[in-house]
XYZ file of C-alpha atoms in Angstrom:
590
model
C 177.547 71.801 130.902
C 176.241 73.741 134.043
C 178.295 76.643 132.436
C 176.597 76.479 128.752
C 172.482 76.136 130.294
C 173.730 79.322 132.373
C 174.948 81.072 128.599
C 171.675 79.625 127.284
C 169.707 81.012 129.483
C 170.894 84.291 129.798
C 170.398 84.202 125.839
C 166.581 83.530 126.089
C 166.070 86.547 128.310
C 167.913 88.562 126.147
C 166.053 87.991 123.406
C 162.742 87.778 125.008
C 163.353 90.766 126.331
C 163.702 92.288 123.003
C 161.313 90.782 121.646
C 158.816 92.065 124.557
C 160.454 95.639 123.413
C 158.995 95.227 119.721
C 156.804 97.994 118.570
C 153.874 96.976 116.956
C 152.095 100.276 116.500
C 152.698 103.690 116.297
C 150.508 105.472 118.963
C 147.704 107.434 118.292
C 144.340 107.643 116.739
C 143.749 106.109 113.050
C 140.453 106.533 110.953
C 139.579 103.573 108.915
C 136.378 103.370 106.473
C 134.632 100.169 104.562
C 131.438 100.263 102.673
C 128.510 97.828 104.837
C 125.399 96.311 103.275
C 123.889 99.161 102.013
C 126.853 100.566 100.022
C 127.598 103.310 102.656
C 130.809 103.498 104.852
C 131.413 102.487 108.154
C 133.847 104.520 109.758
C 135.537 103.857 112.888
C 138.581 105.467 114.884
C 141.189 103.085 116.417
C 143.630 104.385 119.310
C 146.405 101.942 120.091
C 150.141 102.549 121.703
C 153.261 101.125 120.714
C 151.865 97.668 122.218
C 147.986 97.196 122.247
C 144.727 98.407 120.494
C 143.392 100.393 123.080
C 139.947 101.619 121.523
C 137.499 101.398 118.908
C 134.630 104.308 118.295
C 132.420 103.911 115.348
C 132.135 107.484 114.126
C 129.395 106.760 111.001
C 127.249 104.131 109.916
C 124.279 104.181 108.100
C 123.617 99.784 108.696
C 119.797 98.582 109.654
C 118.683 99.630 113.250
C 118.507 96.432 115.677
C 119.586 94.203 112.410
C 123.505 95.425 113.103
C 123.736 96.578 116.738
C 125.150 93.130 118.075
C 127.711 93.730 115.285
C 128.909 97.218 116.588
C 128.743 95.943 120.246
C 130.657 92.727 119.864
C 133.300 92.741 116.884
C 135.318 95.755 118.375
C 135.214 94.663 121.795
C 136.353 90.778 120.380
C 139.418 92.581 118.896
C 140.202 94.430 121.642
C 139.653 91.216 123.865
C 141.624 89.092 121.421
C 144.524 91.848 120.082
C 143.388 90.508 116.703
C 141.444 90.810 113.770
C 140.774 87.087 113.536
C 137.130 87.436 114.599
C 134.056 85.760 114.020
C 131.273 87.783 112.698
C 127.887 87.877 114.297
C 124.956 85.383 112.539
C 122.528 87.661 110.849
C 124.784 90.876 110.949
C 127.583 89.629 108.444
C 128.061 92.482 106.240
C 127.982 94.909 108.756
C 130.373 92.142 110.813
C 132.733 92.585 107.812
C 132.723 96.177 107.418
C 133.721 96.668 111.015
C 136.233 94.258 110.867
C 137.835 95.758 107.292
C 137.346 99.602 108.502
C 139.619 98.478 111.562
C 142.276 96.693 109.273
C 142.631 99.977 107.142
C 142.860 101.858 110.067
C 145.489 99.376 112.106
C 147.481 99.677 108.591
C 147.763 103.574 109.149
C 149.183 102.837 112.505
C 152.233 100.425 110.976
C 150.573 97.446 112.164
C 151.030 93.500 111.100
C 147.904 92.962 108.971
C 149.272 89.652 108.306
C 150.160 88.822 111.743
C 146.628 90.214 113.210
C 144.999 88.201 111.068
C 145.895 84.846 111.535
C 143.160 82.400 112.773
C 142.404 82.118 116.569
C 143.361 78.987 118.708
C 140.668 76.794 119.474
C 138.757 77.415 122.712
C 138.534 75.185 125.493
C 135.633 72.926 125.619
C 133.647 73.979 128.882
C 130.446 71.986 129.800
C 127.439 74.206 130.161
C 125.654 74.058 133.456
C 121.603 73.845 133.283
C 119.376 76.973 134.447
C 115.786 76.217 135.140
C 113.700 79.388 134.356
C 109.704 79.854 135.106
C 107.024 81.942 133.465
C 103.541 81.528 132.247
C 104.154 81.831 128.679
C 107.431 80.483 126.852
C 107.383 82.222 123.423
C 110.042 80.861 120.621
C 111.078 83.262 118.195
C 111.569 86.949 118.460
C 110.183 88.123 115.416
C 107.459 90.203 114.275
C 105.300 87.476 115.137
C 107.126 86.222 118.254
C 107.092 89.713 119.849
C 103.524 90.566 119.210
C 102.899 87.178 120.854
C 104.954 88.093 123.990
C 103.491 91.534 124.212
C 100.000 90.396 123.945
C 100.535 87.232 126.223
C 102.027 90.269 128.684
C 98.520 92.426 128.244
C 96.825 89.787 129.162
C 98.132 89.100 132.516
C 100.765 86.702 131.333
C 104.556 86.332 132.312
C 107.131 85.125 129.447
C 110.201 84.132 128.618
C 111.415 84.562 125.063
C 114.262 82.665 123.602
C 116.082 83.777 120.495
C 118.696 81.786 118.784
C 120.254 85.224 116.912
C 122.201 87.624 118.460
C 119.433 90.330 117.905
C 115.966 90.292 117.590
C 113.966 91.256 114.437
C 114.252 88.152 112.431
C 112.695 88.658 108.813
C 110.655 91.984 109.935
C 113.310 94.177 110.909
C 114.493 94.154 107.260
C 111.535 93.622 105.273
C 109.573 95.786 103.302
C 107.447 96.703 105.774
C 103.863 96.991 103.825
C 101.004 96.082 106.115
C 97.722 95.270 103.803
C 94.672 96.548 105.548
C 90.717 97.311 104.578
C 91.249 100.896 106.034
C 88.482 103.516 105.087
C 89.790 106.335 106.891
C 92.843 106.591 104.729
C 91.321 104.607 101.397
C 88.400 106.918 101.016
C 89.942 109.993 100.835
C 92.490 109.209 97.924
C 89.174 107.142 95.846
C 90.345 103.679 96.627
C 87.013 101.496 97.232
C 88.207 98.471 98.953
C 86.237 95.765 101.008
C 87.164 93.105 104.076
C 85.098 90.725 101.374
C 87.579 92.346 98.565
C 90.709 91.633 100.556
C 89.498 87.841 101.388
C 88.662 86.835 97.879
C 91.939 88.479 96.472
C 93.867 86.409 99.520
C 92.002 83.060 98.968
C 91.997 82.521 95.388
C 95.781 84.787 94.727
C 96.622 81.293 96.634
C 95.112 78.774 93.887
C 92.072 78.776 96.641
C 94.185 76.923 98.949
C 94.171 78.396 102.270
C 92.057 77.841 104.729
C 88.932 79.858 104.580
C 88.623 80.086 108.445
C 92.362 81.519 108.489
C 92.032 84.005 105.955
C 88.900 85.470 107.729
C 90.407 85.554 110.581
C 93.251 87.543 109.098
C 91.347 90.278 106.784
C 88.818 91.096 109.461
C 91.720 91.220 112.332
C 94.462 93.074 110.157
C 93.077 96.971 110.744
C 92.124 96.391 114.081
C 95.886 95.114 115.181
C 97.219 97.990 113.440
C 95.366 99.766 115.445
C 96.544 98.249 118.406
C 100.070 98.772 117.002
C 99.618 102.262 116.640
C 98.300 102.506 120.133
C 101.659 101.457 121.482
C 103.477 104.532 119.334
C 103.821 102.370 115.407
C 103.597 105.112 112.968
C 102.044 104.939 109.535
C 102.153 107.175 106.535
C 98.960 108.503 105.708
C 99.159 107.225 102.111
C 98.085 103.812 100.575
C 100.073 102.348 97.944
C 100.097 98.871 95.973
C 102.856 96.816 96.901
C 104.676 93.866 94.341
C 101.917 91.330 94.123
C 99.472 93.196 96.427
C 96.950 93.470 93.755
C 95.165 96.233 95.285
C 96.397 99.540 97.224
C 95.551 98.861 100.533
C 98.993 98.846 101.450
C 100.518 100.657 104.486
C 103.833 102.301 104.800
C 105.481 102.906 108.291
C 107.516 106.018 109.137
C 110.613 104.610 109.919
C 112.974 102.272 107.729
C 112.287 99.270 106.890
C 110.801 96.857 109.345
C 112.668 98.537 112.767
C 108.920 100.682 113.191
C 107.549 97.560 114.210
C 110.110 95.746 116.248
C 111.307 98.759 117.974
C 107.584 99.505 118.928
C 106.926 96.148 120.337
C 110.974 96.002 121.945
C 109.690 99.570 123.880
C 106.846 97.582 125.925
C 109.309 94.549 126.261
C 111.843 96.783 128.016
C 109.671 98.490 129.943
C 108.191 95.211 131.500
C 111.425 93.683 131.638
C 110.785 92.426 135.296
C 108.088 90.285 133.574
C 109.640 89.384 130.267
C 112.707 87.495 129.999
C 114.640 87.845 126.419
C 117.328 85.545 125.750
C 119.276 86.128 122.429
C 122.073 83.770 121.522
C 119.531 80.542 122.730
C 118.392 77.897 120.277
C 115.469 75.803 121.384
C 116.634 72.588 120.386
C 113.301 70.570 122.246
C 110.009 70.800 123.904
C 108.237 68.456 125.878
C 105.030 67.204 127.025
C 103.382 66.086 130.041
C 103.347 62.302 129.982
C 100.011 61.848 131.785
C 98.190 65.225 130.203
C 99.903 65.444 126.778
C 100.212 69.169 127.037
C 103.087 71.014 125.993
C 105.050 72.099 129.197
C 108.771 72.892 128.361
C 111.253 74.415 126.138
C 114.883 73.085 126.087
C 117.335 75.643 124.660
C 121.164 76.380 124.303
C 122.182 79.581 125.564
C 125.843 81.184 125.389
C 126.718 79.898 129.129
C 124.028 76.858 129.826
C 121.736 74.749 128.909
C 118.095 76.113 129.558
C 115.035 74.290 130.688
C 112.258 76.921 130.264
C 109.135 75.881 132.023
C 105.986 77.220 130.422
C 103.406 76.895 133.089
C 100.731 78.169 130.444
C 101.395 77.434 127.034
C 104.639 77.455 124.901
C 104.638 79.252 121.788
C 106.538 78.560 118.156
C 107.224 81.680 116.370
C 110.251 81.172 114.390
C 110.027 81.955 111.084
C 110.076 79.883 107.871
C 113.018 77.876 105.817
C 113.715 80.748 103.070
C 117.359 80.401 104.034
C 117.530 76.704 104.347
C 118.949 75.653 100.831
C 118.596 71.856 101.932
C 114.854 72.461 103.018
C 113.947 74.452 100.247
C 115.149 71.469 97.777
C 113.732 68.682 99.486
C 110.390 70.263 99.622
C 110.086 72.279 96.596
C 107.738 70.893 93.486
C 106.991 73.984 91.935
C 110.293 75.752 90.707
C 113.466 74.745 89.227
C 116.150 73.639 91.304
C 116.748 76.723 94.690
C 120.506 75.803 95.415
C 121.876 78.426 93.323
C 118.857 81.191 94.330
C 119.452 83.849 96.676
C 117.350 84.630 99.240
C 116.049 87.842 100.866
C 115.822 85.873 104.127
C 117.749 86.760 107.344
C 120.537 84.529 108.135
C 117.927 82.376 110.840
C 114.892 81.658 108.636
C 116.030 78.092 108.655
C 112.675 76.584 109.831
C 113.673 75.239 113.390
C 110.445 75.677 114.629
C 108.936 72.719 111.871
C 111.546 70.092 113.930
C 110.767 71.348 116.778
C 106.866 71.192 116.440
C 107.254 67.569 114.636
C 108.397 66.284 118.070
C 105.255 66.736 119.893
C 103.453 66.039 117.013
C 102.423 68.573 115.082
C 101.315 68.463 111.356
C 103.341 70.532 108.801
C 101.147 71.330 105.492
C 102.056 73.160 102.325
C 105.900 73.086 102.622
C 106.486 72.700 98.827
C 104.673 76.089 98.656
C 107.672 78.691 98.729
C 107.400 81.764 96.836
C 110.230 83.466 94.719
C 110.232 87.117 93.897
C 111.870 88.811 90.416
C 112.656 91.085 92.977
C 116.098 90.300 94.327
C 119.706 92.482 93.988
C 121.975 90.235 91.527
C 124.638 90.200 93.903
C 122.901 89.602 97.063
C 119.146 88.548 96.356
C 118.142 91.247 99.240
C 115.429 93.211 98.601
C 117.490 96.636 99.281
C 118.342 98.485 96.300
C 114.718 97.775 94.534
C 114.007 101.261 92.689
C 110.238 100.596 92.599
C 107.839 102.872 94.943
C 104.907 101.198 93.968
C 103.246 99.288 91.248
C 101.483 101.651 89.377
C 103.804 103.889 87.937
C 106.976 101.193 86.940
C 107.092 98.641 84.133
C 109.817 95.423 83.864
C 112.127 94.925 80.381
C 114.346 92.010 79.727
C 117.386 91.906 78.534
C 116.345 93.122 74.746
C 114.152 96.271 76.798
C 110.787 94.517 76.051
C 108.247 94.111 78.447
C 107.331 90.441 79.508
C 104.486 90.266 81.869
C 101.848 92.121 83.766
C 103.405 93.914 86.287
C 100.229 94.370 88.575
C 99.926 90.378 88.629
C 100.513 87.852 91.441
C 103.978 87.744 92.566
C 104.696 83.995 91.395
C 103.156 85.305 88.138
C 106.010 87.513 87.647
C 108.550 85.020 89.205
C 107.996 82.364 86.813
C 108.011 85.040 83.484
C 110.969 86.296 84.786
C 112.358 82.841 84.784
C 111.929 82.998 80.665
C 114.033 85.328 79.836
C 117.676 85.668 79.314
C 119.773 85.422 82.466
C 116.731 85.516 84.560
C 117.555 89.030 84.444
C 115.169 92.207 83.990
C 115.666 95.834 84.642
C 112.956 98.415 86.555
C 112.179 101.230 84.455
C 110.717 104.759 85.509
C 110.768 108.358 85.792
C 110.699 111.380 88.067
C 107.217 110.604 89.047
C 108.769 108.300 91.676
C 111.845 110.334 92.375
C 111.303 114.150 91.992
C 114.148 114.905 93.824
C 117.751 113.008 94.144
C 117.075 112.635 97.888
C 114.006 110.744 97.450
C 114.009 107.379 98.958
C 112.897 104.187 97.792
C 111.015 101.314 100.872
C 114.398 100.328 102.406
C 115.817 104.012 103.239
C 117.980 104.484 100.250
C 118.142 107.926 98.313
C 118.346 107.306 94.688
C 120.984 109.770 93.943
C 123.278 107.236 96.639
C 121.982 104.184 94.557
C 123.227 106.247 91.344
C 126.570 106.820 92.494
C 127.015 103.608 93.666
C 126.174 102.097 90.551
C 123.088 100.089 91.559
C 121.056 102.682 89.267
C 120.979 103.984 86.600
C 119.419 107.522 85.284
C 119.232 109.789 82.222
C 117.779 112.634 80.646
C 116.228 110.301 77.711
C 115.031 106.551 77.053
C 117.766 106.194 74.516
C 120.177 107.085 76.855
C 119.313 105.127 79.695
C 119.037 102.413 76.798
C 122.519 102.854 76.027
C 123.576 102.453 80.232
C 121.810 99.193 80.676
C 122.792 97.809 77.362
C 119.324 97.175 75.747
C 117.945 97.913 72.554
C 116.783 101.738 72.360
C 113.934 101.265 70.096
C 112.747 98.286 72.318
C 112.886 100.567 75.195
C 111.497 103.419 73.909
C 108.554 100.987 72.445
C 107.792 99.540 75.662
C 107.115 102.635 77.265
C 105.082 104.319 74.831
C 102.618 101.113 75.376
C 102.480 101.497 78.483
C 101.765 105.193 78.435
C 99.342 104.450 75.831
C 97.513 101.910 78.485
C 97.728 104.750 81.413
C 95.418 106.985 78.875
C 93.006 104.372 78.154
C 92.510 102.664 81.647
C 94.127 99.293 80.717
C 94.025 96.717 80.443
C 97.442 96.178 78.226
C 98.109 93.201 76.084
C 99.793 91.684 79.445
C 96.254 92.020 80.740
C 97.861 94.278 83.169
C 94.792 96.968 84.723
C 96.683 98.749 88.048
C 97.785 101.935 86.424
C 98.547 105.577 87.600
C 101.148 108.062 85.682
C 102.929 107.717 82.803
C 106.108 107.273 82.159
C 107.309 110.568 80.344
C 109.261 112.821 82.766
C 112.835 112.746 82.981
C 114.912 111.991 84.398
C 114.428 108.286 83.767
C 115.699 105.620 86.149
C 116.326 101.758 85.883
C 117.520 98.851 88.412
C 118.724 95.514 87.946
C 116.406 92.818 89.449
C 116.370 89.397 89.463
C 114.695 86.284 90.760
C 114.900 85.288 94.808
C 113.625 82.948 97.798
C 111.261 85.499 99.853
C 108.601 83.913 101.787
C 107.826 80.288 102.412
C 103.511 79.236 102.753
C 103.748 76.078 104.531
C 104.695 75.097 108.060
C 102.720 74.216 111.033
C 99.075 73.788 111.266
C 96.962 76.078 113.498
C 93.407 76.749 113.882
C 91.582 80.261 114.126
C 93.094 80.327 117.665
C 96.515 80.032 116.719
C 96.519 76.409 118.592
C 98.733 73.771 117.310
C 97.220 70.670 115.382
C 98.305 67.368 115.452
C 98.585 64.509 112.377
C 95.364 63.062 113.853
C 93.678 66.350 113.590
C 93.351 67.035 117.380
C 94.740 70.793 119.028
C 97.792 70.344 120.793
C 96.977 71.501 124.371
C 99.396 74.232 125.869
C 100.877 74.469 122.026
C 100.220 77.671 119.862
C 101.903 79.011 116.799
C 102.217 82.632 114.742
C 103.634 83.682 111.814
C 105.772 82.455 108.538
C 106.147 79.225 110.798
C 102.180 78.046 110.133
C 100.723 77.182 107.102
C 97.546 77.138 105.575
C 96.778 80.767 105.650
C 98.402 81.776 101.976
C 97.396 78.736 99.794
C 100.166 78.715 97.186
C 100.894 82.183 96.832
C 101.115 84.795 99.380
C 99.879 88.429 98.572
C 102.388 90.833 98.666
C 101.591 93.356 101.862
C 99.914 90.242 104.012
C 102.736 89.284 105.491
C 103.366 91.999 107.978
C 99.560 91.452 109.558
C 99.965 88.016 109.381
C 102.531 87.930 111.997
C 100.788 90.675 114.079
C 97.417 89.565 113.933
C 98.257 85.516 114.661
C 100.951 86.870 116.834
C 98.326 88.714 119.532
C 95.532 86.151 119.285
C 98.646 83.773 120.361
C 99.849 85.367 122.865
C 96.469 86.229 124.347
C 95.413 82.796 123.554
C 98.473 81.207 125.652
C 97.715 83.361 128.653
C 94.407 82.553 129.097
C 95.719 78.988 129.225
């Protein structure tokens, strides 16, 4: 017996040793490509040797600044970490998660490796109990937003330290990839184009384009505040076209247009004062505030419990403690239990970030806060079919663009309020329409549309269309020609009189009669959500009895009250700023 173990034995090592032996790669250094969220490759370069993958360089990617950074910092390393491709993508960077993941598969395939193998699931971690850190500052600020930023910074101006928790892996929430249009009364650049425009103007379009139910107080506070915080914005290095434009549902041009993509002008502005007081301001991605508590005897909020990567956190606010995390746009379960207004949301995308999933309405419920409004969530006809993200949108503006369904007739006023639009939309055939105009919007093929798209790339990708004629482009997006070509000549006939149309519709600038002609697919999707938390003119937190929450403040899509049932397009962005600073400056004065 002693004799066969020894023979046994000797077998194992023999084949472990061969096994040990196996190449898995041929060495060297592989390119492998996969298209991310905005249609455009991400290319990397993997090295490996016969044994391990050795490095990972990402050589091109055109993803959204701040939005996809923890993506490019964390899945390579993971596989490198882990020899695998089973890896979990990062919360709010997915597609850019999964184009990382699939450019390194194509290029591990070039180097002979086990796809197969690589990709089979990882073994569950150990279960390691987190250890509790007690941190200190004058301000604790939840959220970092648009909103949640502009409250730290301003809570920081104002002699203030802070700690910021963030339950994403990055920081940006719903501003980084919004639109970006920031509605302001501003003369200096409204006057000289011959827009005539009004703080009074703005408030009366805000308050009644919400059914006349938001708070008067609020909406002041916001119209009369919104130029003056861009200003304050611009002093820290934000950048603003010198153009105004109308935005979907804005009503009127007062619309401003940053330099940069997307929302990353304004979160990379207020990030550049975070980082440069970093010995003051704490950030914390990857931490969920799961509760905050008040003083027993005093009733004011003091504390912010949180889950961080590592341990559980017990943020002491010696100040004030601040709620600015977003709304519940991505929350299907939220958006059905509190909806009255649309049909069912389950099956409607949303152009939300991955976090809008209204933590901060739980967490302000259990010191007693009063929610309002919450079946007030507005749709746009605005999202892609496939993803219900605003990216791909053709439009520049709302002047010079009209909306056909699926027989190329026109439906509704395109000018009018955005739940207007939604709800027309919702009439015709597939919920489906298509964006139709001409060269006036892109004279050239490198023209970009809002979210830093050319439209020649949004051509060859096949998420536009253009031709030479109407019945051409009729005969791309399957509609009827004469329909088509009937629905523009209308609404060229409008441009020469003025307006209004037969849709009512009066916001009109060129026609539609220079070719090339363009057209997107749009359809309807979960943008922005009215209700939430109830604050005063201060940004302080109210409770069900009416009374201000001491040491409690609020900013941003997390409060209601301010946008009634419908919120203008473009009054978003100083929403968040302008509740944002009074917040933070608010909370330090604590």
């Amino acid at each position: 017996m002693k004799r066969v173990v020894q023979i046994l034995l000797t077998l194992l090592l023999v084949f472990s040793a061969a096994s040990c032996g196996k190449k898995l790669y041929t060495p060297g250094s592989y390119e492998g490509a996969a298209p991310g969220i905005h249609g455009k490759d991400v290319i990397v370069e993997v090295s490996v040797d016969e044994k391990e993958i050795k490095e990972i360089k990402i050589l091109q990617n055109e993803e959204t600044p701040g939005l996809s950074d923890a993506a490019f910092e964390r899945i390579p390393k993971a596989i490198i970490d882990g020899q695998t491709l089973a890896v979990d993508t990062v919360a709010g960077a997915t597609y850019s998660s999964k184009a990382i993941i699939a450019a390194v598969t194509e290029a591990l395939a070039a180097a002979g490796a086990d796809i197969a193998a690589l990709s089979e699931g990882k073994a569950e971690a150990d279960v390691v109990t987190a250890a509790t850190e007690n941190l200190e500052a004058d301000v604790v600020v939840i959220g970092a937003g648009g909103a949640g930023l502009a409250a730290a910074v301003s809570a920081h101006q104002n002699g203030a330290t802070v700690i910021i928790l963030e339950k994403m892996p990055q920081v940006g929430g719903n501003t980084i990839i919004s639109g970006a249009a920031y509605n302001a009364v501003d003369p200096e650049r409204q006057e000289p184009l011959g827009i005539e425009d009004s703080i009074e103007k703005h408030f009366t379009q805000t308050y009644e384009g919400g059914d006349k139910l938001g708070e008067p107080v609020l909406i002041r506070t916001l119209v009369e505040n919104a130029l003056p915080t861009l200003h304050w914005m611009e002093s820290m290095g934000m950048e603003f076209k010198d153009g105004i434009f109308t935005v979907l549902g804005g009503l009127w041009p007062r619309a401003h247009k940053p330099v940069k993509p997307l929302g990353t002008g304004y979160i990379e502005t207020l990030m550049n004062y975070i980082e440069k007081n970093e010995d003051s301001i704490l950030l914390l991605t990857d931490t969920r505030a799961t509760n905050i508590y008040k003083d027993k005897d005093t009733g004011r909020v003091t504390a912010v419990k949180a889950t961080g990567p590592d341990s559980t956190i017990l943020a002491q606010g010696n100040k004030a403690v601040i709620i600015a995390t977003g709304g519940f746009g991505n929350d299907v379960e939220m958006r059905e239990k509190y909806n009255k207004i649309w049909p069912s949301l389950k099956n409607i995308k949303s152009t939300n970030h991955p976090g809008a999933t209204g933590d901060g309405l739980a967490l302000a419920e259990q010191v007693g806060a009063d929610l309002i409004g919450l079946e007030h969530i507005q749709l746009l006809p605005m999202g892609d079919p496939d993803t219900g993200s605003l990216a791909g949108n053709i439009e520049q503006g709302v002047e010079n663009r009209i909306f056909v369904n699926k027989e190329g007739k026109r439906f509704v006023d395109e000018g009018a309020r955005r739940d207007v639009m939604t709800k027309a939309l919702f009439e015709q055939e597939d919920d489906f329409m298509w964006i139709v105009l001409d060269s006036h919007n892109y004279p050239t093929m490198d023209t970009k549309n809002n979210f830093n798209e050319t439209i020649g790339e949004l051509v060859e990708q096949g998420r536009a269309y253009m031709a030479d004629t109407l019945e051409e482009l009729a005969e791309q997006i399957d509609v009827d020609p004469e329909n088509l070509k009937a629905a523009v000549a209308g609404f060229n006939a409008a441009v020469e009189k003025g307006g209004p149309d037969k849709f009512g519709r009066t916001l009109f600038d060129e026609k539609i009669d220079t070719p090339p002609y363009f057209a997107g697919a749009r359809m309807p999707t979960v943008h922005h959500t009215m209700g939430g938390i109830k604050i005063n003119t201060e940004a302080q937190v109210i409770d069900t009895e009416g009374n201000v929450i001491p040491g409690l403040y609020a900013a941003g899509e997390t409060t209601g009250g301010i946008h009634g049932s419908n919120r203008l397009g473009g009054n978003a962005l100083p929403d968040i700023h302008v509740f944002g600073k009074i917040a933070g400056a608010n909370a330090a004065a604590e």
